[in-house]
Amino acid sequence: MVRRNLWLIGALILGMIGFSGIVMSQLGAKDDDLEAKVEAVLSQLSLEEKVELMAGKTTLKNYLEELFKGTLWQVPGNPRLGISPLKCIDGPRGVGIKGSTAFPVGMLRGATWDKDLEQKVGEAMGYEARAQGANVLLAPCINVLRHPSWGRAQETYGEDPYHLGIMGSSFVQGVQKHVMACAKHFAGNSIEGNRFYVNVKMDERTLREIYLPHFKMCVEAGVASVMSAYNDLNGYLCAHNKHLLTDILKNEWGFKGFVISDWLNAVEDTVSAINAGLDLEMPNPAHYGKKLVKAVQEGLVSEKSIDEAVRRLLRMNFKFITPDFQAGYDKSKVGGKEHTQLALEVARKGIVLLKNDNSTLPLNLEKIKSLAVIGKLADTKNLGDKGSSNVVPSYVITPLQGIKNQAEWKIKIYYSDGVNLEGAVRLAKNADAVVLVVGMTWKDEGEGGYSFFRGDRLDLHLHKQDENLINRVCAVNQRCIVVLEAGSAVLMENWEDKASAILMAFYPGMEGGNAIGEIIFGKTNPSGKLPIVFPRSQDQLPPFDNRAKEVVYEYYHGYRWFDKKGLEPLYPFGYGLSYTNYRYDNLRLSAERIGKAGKLIAKVDVFNIGKMAGEEVVELYVGYKGSKVDRPVKDLKGFTKVSLAPGETKTVSLELSAQDLAYWNSEKSSWEIEEIEYIVYVGPSSRQEDLLKASFRISGK
Ligand code: BGC
């Protein structure tokens, strides 16, 4: 307490004599000291000065620079009191300034199921952001992929809230070693075409159990900021949504950071936004600024609410921004070897082997003499969307280049873009193996919508020409490998049986071509697993309407929807092959019964019974027996990735806590842990036949 007061007095004196250097390094500073400093500075700001901190200041010139070069979105600071401006930069697959490292998109990173690796990605992006002068990174995007048609699917990690929460919070921990992170878009943002106006309706249980847990996990990881979504949720614009921003995020979860609006038209009314708990309007004070000052003067908004917003902004500002902010940060590391190697490592671990008939892959350089590489995308720098998540690296390794890097020294590689179909078929006929690279680009899916489809991918099939190409080419060559690039699921019923092997490469980043080459020739053993379901046909999916003014999100989507309806997907959630084989055995639980505050450990032995070293994602799901409410057949509640040499066995332990099994009781407005039997499933995918089973009960405290 004494220390706290000393801080306050000291800060006041310094403030009075106009000393502007009072912002000192606060990373690691004690919370009390930080709070005292925040209060000291807050008490010296006039209403106008406070409000100035609560909105971005972006001129037309900045806008254009942002569009073409990638400059920073700024929020003014206050030089008189040494408050640094905020400098925000996108985004989820790398820093949006030319020359930064272009990592694989979030969806591929979700497919790594590797939280430590994701933390390293966050750390690298945080470093690059800071080295280039930013102090807020507008990532991670952790929206639930409710439907694979969502145009921004690639930005997020997948469809499951637990998996999203683990990946997102790991990323946040990495980023925040250097700058503030921003978990976005809060909440229910998963259709692009109508994002500015759609009212997403869902019941409270669906919201709590499906659309929010991952945001809470990021809050628990200390995320500095949360971005409200463009859409309405249950009748209120997310930026005006008091239930979301204040009741849940700030009051229930104890979020200490600040809420940023999404960018264009995300705020519609001054009083509603501030009273709901929106702390910072971006990118300009369309509704804050002068309008907010006036609202306070007219008594429509209390100065207490302004103080609360500014307190949150200052808290994070002082915590993260040191006076010598960029000292020691080496710009040559931006897009440098260390980070591009990390981008390669991620691509190696996130590309998913979906099919491999007769062990077509890996190709053996001793056994083939020629390879035909076919498809426009083989020779295209295809990093994904060019909306706010765009990253422009100094180079991109295409699949063709990556394949050449692995094999050109030994075999003949022929390339055709496939436009001349007969030529491509001839090439394929004369080669010992074929790699077809097909899929989507930023023109097919992404933010904002460059097409009639407004960014969403309403037809999940490949383009007709690509389907033709696969069918014709695979008919003349027994070793026919299809590499897919896309942000989410692709429907394959028109050709899947023709391909001997299929690799899902998503948008694999600037080093993606090398990872593809390494996997094709067996230098890397694939270990990615799908973070989403791949349906067999469109009619297996819930509805998706990107022009509707109102949509209802039911409780079920993704694998929970498939499980519940008894639908068999083409490739299940959590599925992916390897060049080796694993066997699971001996699932055991540390207890047959735990109390409501209890935890248990599930152990399972995983054997590498093949001939190649590999990494295996071990997944744990929980089912509910005798629940009084409708529950999913199973929910993902744990996972880890282990590496195993040929012949090696490892015992994998996964922790489960009773609390994580609660459901939201809407009548009581609280979480409830049921005293029932729980089935634990552990295995290599969400497919029921793949899973070992054990059970336990929760009862008592
Ligand atoms: C996007 C955000 C992004 C912001 C700034 C918005 O349109 O929805 O994800 O961070 O623009 O570029």
XYZ file of C-alpha atoms and ligand atoms in Angstrom:
713
model
C 0.000 0.000 0.000
C 2.820 2.386 0.978
C 4.594 1.546 -2.240
C 1.401 2.147 -4.177
C 0.958 5.600 -2.672
C 4.572 6.495 -3.286
C 4.084 5.620 -6.928
C 1.002 7.770 -7.083
C 2.639 10.784 -5.452
C 5.776 10.376 -7.568
C 3.788 10.129 -10.761
C 1.687 13.158 -9.848
C 4.756 15.300 -9.196
C 6.381 14.204 -12.423
C 3.134 14.910 -14.247
C 2.910 18.406 -12.750
C 6.369 19.371 -13.858
C 5.531 18.134 -17.328
C 7.950 15.254 -17.335
C 7.056 13.086 -20.251
C 9.312 10.167 -19.607
C 7.274 8.527 -16.881
C 6.360 5.582 -19.033
C 8.793 2.969 -17.922
C 9.221 -0.629 -18.748
C 6.277 -2.470 -17.315
C 6.686 -5.958 -18.703
C 6.863 -7.993 -15.568
C 6.032 -5.017 -13.317
C 3.907 -5.837 -10.315
C 0.183 -5.411 -10.908
C -0.161 -2.961 -8.024
C 2.519 -0.701 -9.403
C 0.959 -0.842 -12.810
C -2.497 -0.016 -11.497
C -1.132 2.871 -9.451
C 0.601 4.280 -12.460
C -2.538 3.942 -14.570
C -4.569 5.822 -11.949
C -1.915 8.517 -11.644
C -1.853 9.197 -15.354
C -5.610 8.880 -15.754
C -6.164 11.529 -13.119
C -4.205 14.043 -15.168
C -6.038 13.626 -18.440
C -8.788 16.004 -19.496
C -11.985 14.555 -20.944
C -10.869 15.502 -24.465
C -7.483 13.883 -23.945
C -9.070 10.684 -22.662
C -11.430 10.482 -25.592
C -8.535 11.024 -27.979
C -6.998 7.783 -26.716
C -10.201 5.922 -27.513
C -10.228 6.051 -31.324
C -7.857 5.514 -34.200
C -6.627 8.362 -36.342
C -6.249 7.261 -39.900
C -6.015 9.734 -42.729
C -6.795 8.939 -46.334
C -3.047 8.925 -46.934
C -2.580 6.309 -44.213
C -5.381 4.264 -45.709
C -3.693 4.188 -49.065
C -0.359 3.365 -47.526
C -1.999 0.580 -45.555
C -3.483 -0.776 -48.729
C -0.370 -0.679 -50.838
C 2.635 -0.870 -48.537
C 1.348 -2.063 -45.246
C 1.760 0.736 -42.738
C 0.407 0.812 -39.223
C -3.070 1.707 -38.008
C -2.458 4.338 -35.341
C -4.227 5.448 -32.201
C -2.901 8.716 -30.762
C -1.025 8.681 -27.478
C -0.411 11.692 -25.302
C 3.055 13.253 -25.457
C 2.397 15.462 -22.423
C 1.996 12.406 -20.224
C 4.315 10.116 -22.106
C 1.553 7.868 -23.391
C 2.761 6.132 -26.520
C 0.460 5.826 -29.515
C -0.896 2.387 -30.343
C 0.292 1.052 -33.665
C -1.764 -1.866 -34.905
C -0.916 -4.237 -37.716
C -2.638 -7.293 -39.187
C -2.702 -10.221 -38.916
C -3.160 -13.927 -38.607
C -0.632 -15.350 -41.087
C 2.187 -12.854 -40.636
C 2.852 -9.174 -40.223
C 1.175 -7.097 -42.924
C 4.274 -5.120 -43.820
C 6.102 -5.996 -47.023
C 9.021 -8.326 -46.469
C 7.633 -10.051 -43.374
C 7.513 -13.824 -43.057
C 4.403 -15.347 -44.666
C 3.490 -18.272 -42.462
C 1.024 -20.940 -43.483
C -2.559 -19.834 -42.858
C -4.265 -20.486 -39.525
C -6.148 -23.507 -40.867
C -2.913 -25.294 -41.745
C -1.484 -24.338 -38.371
C -4.600 -25.757 -36.757
C -3.829 -28.978 -38.616
C -0.451 -29.250 -36.852
C -2.259 -29.719 -33.520
C 1.051 -28.535 -32.103
C 0.619 -25.852 -29.491
C 4.328 -25.397 -28.820
C 4.968 -24.806 -32.484
C 2.066 -22.345 -32.613
C 3.543 -20.469 -29.695
C 6.789 -20.173 -31.669
C 4.842 -18.816 -34.648
C 3.254 -16.237 -32.365
C 6.652 -15.330 -30.987
C 8.122 -14.877 -34.455
C 5.199 -12.708 -35.614
C 5.350 -10.683 -32.405
C 9.059 -10.114 -32.951
C 8.555 -9.041 -36.558
C 5.733 -6.716 -35.559
C 7.833 -5.035 -32.894
C 10.972 -4.831 -35.011
C 8.871 -2.902 -37.560
C 7.359 -0.518 -35.050
C 3.959 -2.076 -34.319
C 2.805 -2.701 -30.774
C -0.529 -4.464 -31.404
C -0.829 -7.504 -33.686
C -4.386 -7.954 -34.947
C -4.354 -11.721 -34.468
C -5.267 -14.490 -33.721
C -8.497 -15.026 -35.592
C -10.283 -17.687 -33.546
C -13.789 -17.788 -34.973
C -15.400 -21.197 -35.098
C -15.539 -22.572 -38.614
C -19.228 -23.325 -38.503
C -19.414 -24.106 -42.199
C -16.562 -24.679 -44.674
C -17.987 -22.072 -47.047
C -16.887 -19.184 -44.837
C -14.634 -16.975 -46.970
C -12.217 -16.355 -44.112
C -12.014 -20.004 -43.072
C -8.290 -19.994 -43.737
C -7.632 -17.388 -41.035
C -8.945 -19.490 -38.176
C -7.681 -22.788 -36.734
C -10.691 -25.023 -37.237
C -14.163 -25.954 -36.092
C -13.745 -27.078 -32.500
C -13.797 -24.597 -29.593
C -11.333 -26.522 -27.420
C -8.837 -26.945 -30.256
C -9.283 -23.264 -31.211
C -8.690 -22.231 -27.625
C -5.492 -24.247 -27.249
C -4.037 -23.045 -30.547
C -5.199 -19.442 -30.096
C -3.975 -19.100 -26.528
C -0.593 -20.621 -27.435
C -0.258 -18.078 -30.224
C -1.199 -15.265 -27.827
C 1.468 -16.355 -25.349
C 4.050 -16.262 -28.109
C 3.015 -12.891 -29.556
C 2.837 -11.236 -26.171
C 6.508 -11.826 -25.482
C 6.886 -8.826 -27.788
C 3.620 -6.982 -28.497
C -0.062 -7.028 -27.638
C -2.210 -9.658 -29.333
C -5.852 -9.242 -30.333
C -8.287 -12.163 -30.281
C -10.866 -11.630 -33.014
C -13.734 -11.459 -33.995
C -15.913 -11.531 -30.895
C -18.273 -13.329 -31.602
C -20.211 -15.543 -33.997
C -18.463 -14.127 -37.069
C -18.372 -16.935 -39.607
C -20.106 -15.764 -42.763
C -18.423 -13.194 -44.975
C -20.994 -11.977 -47.537
C -23.363 -10.427 -45.014
C -20.904 -9.759 -42.216
C -21.795 -6.073 -41.951
C -25.466 -6.638 -41.289
C -26.332 -10.224 -40.448
C -27.997 -10.892 -37.109
C -26.632 -14.186 -35.808
C -29.108 -15.757 -33.431
C -28.263 -18.522 -31.043
C -29.405 -19.653 -27.649
C -27.302 -18.946 -24.600
C -26.116 -22.527 -24.238
C -24.835 -22.615 -27.824
C -23.076 -19.308 -27.282
C -21.419 -20.424 -24.060
C -20.418 -23.922 -25.116
C -19.588 -23.511 -28.795
C -18.885 -19.895 -29.744
C -17.127 -18.509 -26.658
C -14.883 -21.028 -24.832
C -11.856 -20.321 -27.045
C -12.113 -16.573 -26.397
C -12.170 -17.310 -22.678
C -9.036 -19.436 -23.044
C -7.274 -16.505 -24.717
C -8.411 -14.217 -21.908
C -6.980 -16.682 -19.410
C -3.735 -16.571 -21.380
C -3.686 -12.806 -20.784
C -4.625 -11.512 -24.225
C -4.286 -7.713 -24.218
C -7.174 -6.962 -26.559
C -10.275 -8.463 -28.105
C -11.831 -7.267 -31.360
C -15.610 -7.131 -31.553
C -17.113 -8.625 -34.701
C -19.004 -6.831 -37.474
C -22.171 -8.906 -37.185
C -25.033 -8.604 -34.730
C -25.428 -11.239 -32.100
C -28.952 -11.864 -30.889
C -30.172 -8.499 -32.074
C -27.272 -6.314 -30.944
C -24.305 -5.281 -33.015
C -21.271 -6.969 -31.458
C -19.706 -3.537 -30.842
C -22.872 -2.541 -28.964
C -23.353 -5.857 -27.236
C -23.228 -5.316 -23.497
C -23.956 -8.951 -22.775
C -20.847 -9.976 -24.710
C -18.445 -7.156 -23.964
C -19.269 -6.291 -20.382
C -21.322 -9.019 -18.721
C -19.351 -11.963 -20.059
C -15.948 -10.751 -21.223
C -15.168 -8.169 -18.578
C -17.285 -9.080 -15.577
C -17.515 -12.848 -15.717
C -14.161 -13.647 -17.252
C -12.276 -10.811 -15.595
C -10.721 -9.554 -18.855
C -8.293 -6.746 -18.013
C -7.468 -5.565 -21.516
C -9.390 -3.437 -24.004
C -12.017 -4.096 -26.640
C -11.295 -2.821 -30.176
C -14.035 -2.431 -32.729
C -13.661 -4.118 -36.096
C -12.835 -1.657 -38.842
C -15.493 -0.341 -41.156
C -19.022 0.393 -39.996
C -18.565 -1.835 -36.973
C -19.877 0.910 -34.670
C -23.165 2.646 -35.334
C -23.913 4.638 -32.249
C -21.802 6.485 -29.690
C -23.813 5.889 -26.552
C -24.664 2.251 -27.274
C -21.037 1.387 -27.987
C -19.459 2.999 -24.941
C -22.176 1.798 -22.612
C -21.791 -1.732 -23.946
C -18.064 -1.704 -23.156
C -16.351 -0.859 -26.453
C -13.080 0.824 -25.451
C -11.484 1.706 -28.771
C -13.101 2.633 -32.064
C -11.108 1.858 -35.199
C -9.839 3.070 -37.526
C -11.317 6.570 -37.015
C -13.539 8.349 -34.500
C -16.725 8.028 -36.544
C -18.809 7.741 -33.379
C -16.288 8.450 -30.641
C -14.107 11.591 -30.739
C -16.185 14.783 -30.603
C -19.455 12.861 -30.456
C -18.301 11.027 -27.367
C -17.188 14.225 -25.624
C -20.593 15.717 -26.381
C -22.403 12.652 -25.064
C -20.548 12.991 -21.783
C -21.275 16.706 -21.593
C -24.941 16.023 -22.215
C -25.002 13.408 -19.459
C -25.754 10.520 -21.827
C -22.500 8.824 -20.933
C -20.846 8.948 -17.539
C -17.237 10.003 -17.244
C -16.805 6.826 -15.215
C -17.330 4.760 -18.368
C -14.722 6.853 -20.168
C -12.307 6.326 -17.280
C -12.912 2.603 -17.355
C -12.101 2.414 -21.075
C -9.003 4.579 -20.732
C -7.865 2.631 -17.687
C -7.945 -0.534 -19.793
C -6.068 1.108 -22.664
C -3.420 2.564 -20.382
C -2.998 -0.665 -18.457
C -2.005 -2.588 -21.568
C -0.138 0.321 -23.072
C 2.095 0.654 -20.011
C 2.452 -3.072 -19.644
C 3.718 -3.623 -23.152
C 5.261 -0.436 -24.528
C 8.628 0.441 -23.146
C 10.344 3.765 -23.959
C 13.131 1.969 -25.767
C 10.560 -0.254 -27.397
C 12.552 -1.338 -30.416
C 15.969 -1.414 -28.798
C 17.675 -4.714 -29.489
C 15.147 -5.698 -32.149
C 16.947 -6.658 -35.281
C 15.128 -5.786 -38.500
C 17.182 -8.274 -40.447
C 15.330 -11.033 -38.601
C 12.145 -9.926 -40.353
C 11.613 -12.507 -43.102
C 15.064 -13.871 -42.183
C 16.288 -17.455 -42.145
C 15.142 -18.300 -38.611
C 11.551 -17.339 -39.282
C 11.321 -18.713 -42.807
C 12.656 -22.020 -41.469
C 9.921 -21.894 -38.857
C 7.362 -21.290 -41.611
C 8.773 -24.389 -43.361
C 8.594 -26.453 -40.177
C 4.956 -25.497 -39.692
C 4.064 -26.410 -43.285
C 5.781 -29.793 -42.879
C 3.698 -30.497 -39.801
C 0.352 -29.168 -40.973
C -0.039 -30.601 -44.481
C -2.489 -33.507 -44.234
C -2.141 -36.786 -46.120
C -5.758 -37.693 -46.845
C -5.341 -40.714 -49.061
C -2.446 -42.971 -49.985
C -3.562 -46.058 -51.886
C -0.916 -48.744 -52.362
C 1.629 -46.540 -50.636
C 1.844 -44.299 -53.695
C 3.629 -41.786 -51.524
C 6.402 -41.196 -50.820
C 7.794 -41.351 -54.333
C 11.077 -43.205 -54.478
C 13.723 -41.423 -56.525
C 15.395 -44.780 -57.181
C 12.242 -46.174 -58.725
C 10.979 -43.399 -60.961
C 12.769 -41.591 -63.717
C 10.287 -38.900 -64.590
C 7.554 -36.858 -62.988
C 4.833 -34.747 -64.568
C 3.783 -31.755 -62.495
C 0.440 -30.425 -63.700
C -1.836 -27.533 -62.827
C -1.658 -23.760 -62.797
C -1.341 -23.653 -59.039
C 1.842 -25.718 -59.154
C 3.547 -22.655 -60.530
C 1.577 -20.002 -58.633
C 2.595 -18.091 -55.532
C -0.564 -18.941 -53.690
C -0.462 -17.661 -50.131
C -4.210 -17.246 -49.672
C -6.473 -14.266 -49.171
C -5.455 -10.737 -50.109
C -7.754 -9.055 -47.608
C -6.595 -7.860 -44.217
C -4.596 -11.048 -43.618
C -2.444 -10.491 -46.702
C 1.310 -10.840 -46.244
C 3.843 -10.014 -48.950
C 7.095 -11.878 -48.310
C 10.320 -11.380 -50.196
C 9.958 -14.727 -51.983
C 7.573 -17.677 -52.258
C 8.549 -21.270 -53.002
C 5.867 -22.677 -55.300
C 5.014 -26.398 -55.289
C 6.817 -26.815 -58.627
C 9.949 -25.204 -57.248
C 9.754 -27.254 -54.053
C 9.419 -30.484 -56.046
C 12.365 -29.496 -58.224
C 14.419 -28.679 -55.140
C 13.958 -32.256 -53.953
C 14.207 -34.218 -57.141
C 15.582 -32.344 -60.123
C 19.096 -33.610 -59.443
C 17.908 -37.168 -60.020
C 14.826 -37.362 -62.256
C 13.258 -35.510 -65.165
C 10.515 -33.105 -64.174
C 8.033 -31.903 -66.786
C 5.512 -29.160 -66.179
C 2.188 -28.305 -67.764
C -0.281 -25.762 -66.455
C -3.062 -28.057 -67.692
C -4.772 -25.426 -69.802
C -4.121 -27.582 -72.828
C -5.883 -30.664 -71.513
C -4.719 -33.090 -74.187
C -1.120 -31.934 -73.784
C -1.320 -32.476 -70.015
C -2.784 -35.960 -70.514
C 0.036 -36.835 -72.933
C 2.616 -35.614 -70.447
C 1.027 -37.668 -67.679
C 0.921 -40.788 -69.829
C 4.633 -40.670 -70.499
C 5.736 -39.950 -66.925
C 6.338 -42.442 -64.107
C 4.219 -40.397 -61.694
C 2.052 -37.289 -61.726
C 1.555 -34.514 -59.206
C -1.501 -32.350 -59.867
C -1.726 -29.129 -57.907
C -5.261 -27.738 -57.885
C -7.557 -25.722 -55.669
C -8.487 -22.201 -54.718
C -6.903 -18.768 -54.683
C -7.801 -15.378 -53.197
C -10.197 -14.951 -56.091
C -12.285 -17.888 -54.887
C -12.412 -17.249 -51.160
C -11.399 -14.567 -48.734
C -12.378 -11.390 -46.977
C -14.771 -8.821 -48.349
C -15.495 -10.657 -51.494
C -13.957 -10.016 -54.859
C -16.490 -12.180 -56.557
C -20.214 -12.442 -56.985
C -20.088 -14.822 -54.039
C -18.839 -12.036 -51.728
C -15.811 -13.887 -50.447
C -17.580 -17.053 -49.362
C -16.993 -20.296 -51.254
C -20.553 -21.308 -51.880
C -19.664 -24.244 -54.101
C -17.155 -26.420 -52.271
C -16.160 -28.412 -55.349
C -13.010 -27.745 -57.291
C -13.402 -25.742 -60.476
C -14.830 -27.871 -63.271
C -11.568 -27.653 -65.281
C -9.623 -29.003 -62.303
C -12.035 -31.881 -61.823
C -11.731 -32.706 -65.529
C -7.990 -32.471 -65.354
C -7.841 -34.907 -62.424
C -10.211 -37.358 -64.051
C -8.397 -37.354 -67.386
C -4.868 -37.352 -65.998
C -5.454 -39.959 -63.297
C -6.987 -42.255 -65.911
C -3.632 -42.569 -67.679
C -1.241 -42.816 -64.743
C -1.345 -45.199 -61.806
C 0.660 -42.926 -59.554
C -1.584 -39.920 -59.521
C -1.052 -37.546 -56.628
C -3.399 -34.628 -56.059
C -2.209 -31.695 -53.973
C -5.047 -29.429 -52.840
C -4.751 -25.784 -51.903
C -7.760 -24.212 -50.153
C -8.796 -22.616 -46.891
C -11.175 -25.347 -45.798
C -12.997 -28.446 -47.012
C -13.151 -29.413 -50.680
C -15.898 -31.668 -52.047
C -14.334 -34.524 -53.984
C -17.129 -36.871 -54.913
C -16.530 -36.279 -58.643
C -12.948 -37.508 -58.600
C -11.679 -38.762 -55.240
C -11.687 -42.429 -56.245
C -9.470 -41.654 -59.258
C -6.584 -40.171 -57.282
C -4.102 -42.597 -55.772
C -2.901 -40.097 -53.169
C -4.251 -36.779 -51.886
C -2.430 -34.138 -49.879
C -4.303 -31.219 -48.312
C -1.841 -28.324 -48.340
C -4.243 -25.453 -47.431
C -2.267 -22.257 -48.179
C 1.106 -23.432 -46.937
C 3.010 -20.145 -46.750
C 6.175 -18.828 -48.368
C 8.086 -22.094 -47.813
C 5.087 -24.296 -48.557
C 6.477 -25.584 -51.865
C 9.503 -27.014 -50.081
C 7.306 -28.789 -47.545
C 5.195 -30.256 -50.358
C 8.352 -31.443 -52.148
C 9.769 -32.977 -48.981
C 6.551 -34.837 -48.245
C 6.182 -36.136 -51.793
C 9.667 -37.611 -51.744
C 9.596 -38.846 -48.155
C 12.110 -36.492 -46.630
C 9.298 -35.430 -44.292
C 6.703 -37.794 -42.886
C 3.349 -35.978 -42.882
C 1.737 -35.559 -39.478
C -1.045 -33.006 -40.011
C -4.610 -33.917 -39.107
C -7.781 -32.189 -40.210
C -9.064 -29.532 -37.796
C -12.411 -29.697 -39.637
C -14.647 -32.339 -41.201
C -14.469 -32.967 -44.929
C -18.017 -33.858 -46.025
C -18.849 -36.303 -48.804
C -21.378 -33.984 -50.375
C -22.937 -30.587 -49.854
C -26.166 -32.060 -48.481
C -24.319 -33.371 -45.423
C -23.785 -29.810 -44.232
C -25.982 -27.396 -42.265
C -27.405 -24.442 -44.241
C -25.208 -21.483 -45.152
C -26.785 -18.260 -46.393
C -24.437 -15.355 -46.977
C -27.144 -12.899 -47.969
C -29.608 -13.504 -45.151
C -30.330 -10.666 -42.744
C -30.763 -13.172 -39.977
C -29.370 -16.657 -39.424
C -29.852 -19.110 -36.592
C -26.809 -21.000 -35.372
C -27.920 -24.285 -33.914
C -25.881 -26.053 -31.289
C -24.486 -28.569 -33.767
C -21.981 -28.115 -36.561
C -18.800 -29.900 -37.731
C -18.083 -33.352 -36.326
C -20.700 -32.926 -33.599
C -23.315 -32.456 -36.338
C -22.038 -35.502 -38.285
C -21.968 -37.633 -35.116
C -25.432 -36.583 -34.064
C -27.008 -37.154 -37.447
C -25.140 -40.394 -38.012
C -23.555 -39.022 -41.196
C -20.352 -40.516 -42.468
C -17.961 -37.818 -43.662
C -15.423 -38.331 -46.402
C -12.596 -37.523 -43.999
C -13.394 -37.055 -40.332
C -12.281 -34.343 -37.961
C -8.869 -35.149 -36.523
C -7.982 -37.468 -39.401
C -4.686 -37.657 -41.267
C -2.400 -40.435 -42.530
C 1.304 -40.943 -42.080
C 3.996 -42.920 -43.894
C 4.261 -45.060 -40.796
C 1.535 -46.805 -38.781
C 0.600 -46.345 -35.174
C -1.180 -48.682 -32.822
C -2.983 -47.550 -29.690
C -3.365 -49.776 -26.665
C -4.031 -49.939 -22.969
C -6.143 -46.863 -22.309
C -6.408 -46.416 -18.558
C -7.739 -43.683 -16.303
C -6.177 -42.596 -13.017
C -9.564 -42.796 -11.267
C -12.941 -44.452 -11.676
C -14.619 -41.560 -9.908
C -13.734 -37.934 -9.363
C -15.469 -35.073 -7.584
C -16.734 -31.918 -9.268
C -13.489 -30.142 -8.476
C -11.435 -33.141 -9.484
C -9.133 -34.089 -12.326
C -7.964 -37.319 -13.804
C -5.259 -38.512 -16.113
C -5.905 -40.708 -19.121
C -2.910 -42.734 -20.267
C -2.509 -44.615 -23.485
C 0.375 -46.470 -25.107
C 1.142 -45.443 -28.669
C 3.370 -47.683 -30.808
C 5.088 -46.796 -34.043
C 4.707 -50.123 -35.822
C 5.979 -48.911 -39.191
C 9.392 -48.297 -40.652
C 9.635 -44.538 -40.523
C 9.966 -42.050 -37.676
C 6.923 -39.846 -37.326
C 4.773 -37.609 -35.214
C 1.335 -38.627 -34.109
C -1.530 -36.482 -32.838
C -3.254 -38.276 -29.962
C -6.836 -37.108 -29.449
C -9.113 -37.418 -26.440
C -12.883 -37.059 -26.646
C -15.546 -37.329 -23.975
C -19.091 -38.672 -24.303
C -21.899 -38.410 -21.741
C -24.060 -41.248 -20.450
C -27.398 -40.392 -18.923
C -27.154 -36.601 -19.235
C -30.413 -34.816 -18.596
C -29.776 -32.497 -21.526
C -29.029 -33.179 -25.163
C -25.278 -33.611 -25.489
C -22.899 -34.253 -28.378
C -21.927 -37.873 -28.999
C -18.455 -36.704 -28.081
C -16.486 -33.513 -27.511
C -12.766 -33.001 -28.024
C -11.247 -32.372 -24.597
C -7.544 -33.040 -25.022
C -4.790 -33.664 -27.545
C -1.048 -33.786 -27.846
C 1.539 -34.555 -30.502
C 4.279 -37.141 -29.890
C 7.254 -38.144 -31.968
C 8.036 -41.826 -32.293
C 10.989 -43.608 -33.864
C 10.233 -46.848 -35.738
C 9.500 -49.570 -33.178
C 9.199 -47.051 -30.366
C 6.350 -46.943 -27.850
C 5.414 -43.984 -25.719
C 2.896 -43.630 -22.960
C 0.917 -40.469 -23.550
C -0.824 -38.731 -20.649
C -3.734 -36.363 -21.080
C -5.374 -34.492 -18.248
C -9.097 -34.034 -17.922
C -10.833 -31.882 -15.376
C -14.434 -32.255 -14.237
C -14.970 -28.568 -14.792
C -14.310 -28.921 -18.526
C -17.257 -31.298 -18.773
C -19.879 -28.867 -17.508
C -22.784 -27.779 -19.670
C -24.454 -24.360 -19.602
C -27.699 -24.547 -17.691
C -29.723 -21.770 -19.283
C -32.448 -21.840 -16.640
C -29.997 -21.257 -13.841
C -27.636 -19.170 -15.985
C -24.672 -21.125 -14.734
C -22.360 -23.996 -15.574
C -23.402 -27.351 -14.250
C -21.276 -30.440 -13.800
C -23.481 -33.489 -13.965
C -23.064 -36.457 -11.672
C -23.170 -39.058 -14.425
C -20.926 -41.493 -16.267
C -18.461 -40.070 -18.796
C -16.940 -42.087 -21.610
C -13.367 -41.242 -22.512
C -12.345 -41.983 -26.087
C -8.704 -41.828 -27.121
C -7.265 -42.426 -30.550
C -5.908 -41.072 -33.826
C -9.067 -39.354 -35.125
C -12.680 -38.623 -34.238
C -13.869 -41.698 -36.150
C -15.638 -43.961 -33.673
C -13.946 -47.156 -34.914
C -10.524 -45.596 -34.314
C -11.092 -44.907 -30.631
C -10.299 -46.810 -27.449
C -12.845 -46.450 -24.650
C -12.845 -46.156 -20.866
C -15.258 -44.571 -18.446
C -15.503 -42.837 -15.086
C -18.091 -41.080 -12.958
C -18.296 -37.655 -11.450
C -19.967 -37.483 -8.087
C -19.641 -35.375 -4.976
C -17.282 -32.462 -4.562
C -11.055 -7.248 -40.483
C -10.136 -7.436 -39.303
C -8.865 -6.660 -39.519
C -9.201 -5.185 -39.761
C -7.990 -4.302 -39.989
C -11.274 -5.760 -40.789
O -12.013 -5.604 -41.942
O -12.300 -7.871 -40.228
O -9.855 -8.799 -39.135
O -8.004 -6.801 -38.433
O -10.033 -5.102 -40.898
O -7.385 -4.566 -41.181
